[in-house]
């Protein structure tokens, strides 16, 4: 998997992502510490609570359905929030990112990870995501092509815009036939 920024450019990913085994580190003597450039699951972050010692930069992996109240106490100590998308058609991650940017003025990196499509790239950026971990079946070139097609009026547009256009055309057709 590659990482692209909001301009569609592939960039280096210096962050270490949690593995399934990372959730069993609660008995570890340094469980309350977050190493630089390490992402820990939100559940671990909450379990650590006030004992949390952060060695910046630090990040957390957040399910898209996580209550923002769980994340709010840690926002000032985080540099990255990676939002998981379990399905490409699940839009809760978009709402989470927008809320983090607009209501909580989170200035760090909000990263989309999981089942996302290049056609969603513009919406991800508009909602506040700054980076995207691209799925293996959608290489970085597809993401940059998506942005280029958005800036060219003659090019094909993302799926959502095509569907909106078809809906408008069908309404015009119905109006003309009446």
CSV table of C-alpha atoms in Angstrom, one decimal, residues 31-141:
chain,number,residue,atom,x,y,z
A,31,UNK,CA,2.1,0.3,27.5
A,32,UNK,CA,1.4,3.9,28.5
A,33,UNK,CA,4.1,5.3,26.1
A,34,UNK,CA,3.6,6.2,22.4
A,35,UNK,CA,6.8,6.1,20.5
A,36,UNK,CA,7.5,8.6,17.7
A,37,UNK,CA,5.8,7.8,14.4
A,38,UNK,CA,3.7,5.0,15.9
A,39,UNK,CA,0.0,4.7,15.5
A,40,UNK,CA,-1.9,2.9,18.2
A,41,UNK,CA,-5.5,1.8,18.1
A,42,UNK,CA,-8.0,4.2,19.7
A,43,UNK,CA,-9.1,1.5,22.2
A,44,UNK,CA,-5.5,1.4,23.6
A,45,UNK,CA,-5.3,5.1,23.7
A,46,UNK,CA,-8.5,5.3,25.8
A,47,UNK,CA,-7.2,2.4,28.1
A,48,UNK,CA,-4.0,4.3,28.7
A,49,UNK,CA,-6.0,7.5,29.5
A,50,UNK,CA,-4.3,10.1,31.7
A,51,UNK,CA,-1.1,7.9,32.1
A,52,UNK,CA,-0.4,8.5,28.4
A,53,UNK,CA,3.1,9.7,27.6
A,54,UNK,CA,3.5,10.8,24.0
A,55,UNK,CA,6.8,11.2,22.2
A,56,UNK,CA,5.7,13.2,19.2
A,57,UNK,CA,4.8,12.7,16.5
A,58,UNK,CA,2.1,10.3,17.7
A,59,UNK,CA,-1.0,8.9,15.9
A,60,UNK,CA,-4.1,6.8,16.5
A,61,UNK,CA,-6.1,4.4,14.4
A,62,UNK,CA,-9.8,5.2,14.7
A,63,UNK,CA,-12.8,3.1,13.5
A,64,UNK,CA,-15.1,5.3,11.5
A,65,UNK,CA,-18.0,4.7,14.0
A,66,UNK,CA,-15.9,5.7,17.0
A,67,UNK,CA,-17.6,8.3,19.3
A,68,UNK,CA,-15.7,11.5,19.1
A,69,UNK,CA,-16.0,11.9,22.8
A,70,UNK,CA,-13.4,9.0,23.1
A,71,UNK,CA,-10.9,10.9,20.9
A,72,UNK,CA,-11.5,14.4,22.1
A,73,UNK,CA,-9.2,14.3,25.3
A,74,UNK,CA,-6.2,13.3,23.1
A,75,UNK,CA,-6.5,15.7,20.2
A,76,UNK,CA,-3.9,18.1,21.4
A,77,UNK,CA,-1.3,15.3,21.7
A,78,UNK,CA,-1.9,13.7,18.3
A,79,UNK,CA,-0.3,14.5,15.0
A,80,UNK,CA,-2.1,11.9,13.0
A,81,UNK,CA,-5.6,10.4,13.1
A,82,UNK,CA,-6.0,7.4,10.7
A,83,UNK,CA,-9.7,6.8,10.0
A,84,UNK,CA,-10.6,3.3,9.0
A,85,UNK,CA,-13.1,2.7,6.2
A,86,UNK,CA,-14.4,-0.9,6.5
A,87,UNK,CA,-16.5,-0.5,3.3
A,88,UNK,CA,-16.2,2.0,0.5
A,89,UNK,CA,-19.9,2.9,0.8
A,90,UNK,CA,-19.8,3.6,4.5
A,91,UNK,CA,-19.6,7.4,4.8
A,92,UNK,CA,-19.2,7.8,8.6
A,93,UNK,CA,-15.4,8.4,8.1
A,94,UNK,CA,-16.2,11.5,6.0
A,95,UNK,CA,-18.3,12.9,8.8
A,96,UNK,CA,-15.6,12.2,11.4
A,97,UNK,CA,-12.9,14.0,9.4
A,98,UNK,CA,-15.2,17.0,8.8
A,99,UNK,CA,-16.1,17.2,12.5
A,100,UNK,CA,-12.4,17.0,13.5
A,101,UNK,CA,-11.5,19.8,11.1
A,102,UNK,CA,-14.4,22.2,11.6
A,103,UNK,CA,-15.6,21.8,15.2
A,104,UNK,CA,-12.4,20.7,16.9
A,105,UNK,CA,-9.9,22.6,14.6
A,106,UNK,CA,-7.6,19.6,14.4
A,107,UNK,CA,-4.5,20.7,12.5
A,108,UNK,CA,-2.7,17.4,12.1
A,109,UNK,CA,-2.9,14.8,9.4
A,110,UNK,CA,-6.2,13.0,9.0
A,111,UNK,CA,-5.6,9.9,7.0
A,112,UNK,CA,-8.1,7.6,5.2
A,113,UNK,CA,-7.3,3.9,5.3
A,114,UNK,CA,-9.2,0.9,4.2
A,115,UNK,CA,-11.8,0.3,1.5
A,116,UNK,CA,-11.8,3.6,-0.4
A,117,UNK,CA,-11.9,4.3,-4.1
A,118,UNK,CA,-10.2,6.9,-6.3
A,119,UNK,CA,-13.7,8.3,-7.2
A,120,UNK,CA,-14.0,9.3,-3.5
A,121,UNK,CA,-10.7,11.3,-3.5
A,122,UNK,CA,-12.2,14.7,-4.0
A,123,UNK,CA,-14.8,14.1,-1.3
A,124,UNK,CA,-12.1,12.9,1.1
A,125,UNK,CA,-10.1,16.1,0.6
A,126,UNK,CA,-13.2,18.3,0.9
A,127,UNK,CA,-14.1,16.6,4.2
A,128,UNK,CA,-10.6,17.3,5.7
A,129,UNK,CA,-8.5,14.3,4.9
A,130,UNK,CA,-4.9,15.2,4.1
A,131,UNK,CA,-3.5,11.8,3.1
A,132,UNK,CA,-4.8,8.4,1.8
A,133,UNK,CA,-3.3,5.0,2.2
A,134,UNK,CA,-4.2,3.6,-1.2
A,135,UNK,CA,-5.5,0.0,-1.5
A,136,UNK,CA,-3.3,-2.4,-3.4
A,137,UNK,CA,-5.8,-2.6,-6.2
A,138,UNK,CA,-5.8,1.2,-6.7
A,139,UNK,CA,-2.2,2.4,-7.2
A,140,UNK,CA,-1.2,6.0,-6.6
A,141,UNK,CA,-1.4,6.9,-10.3
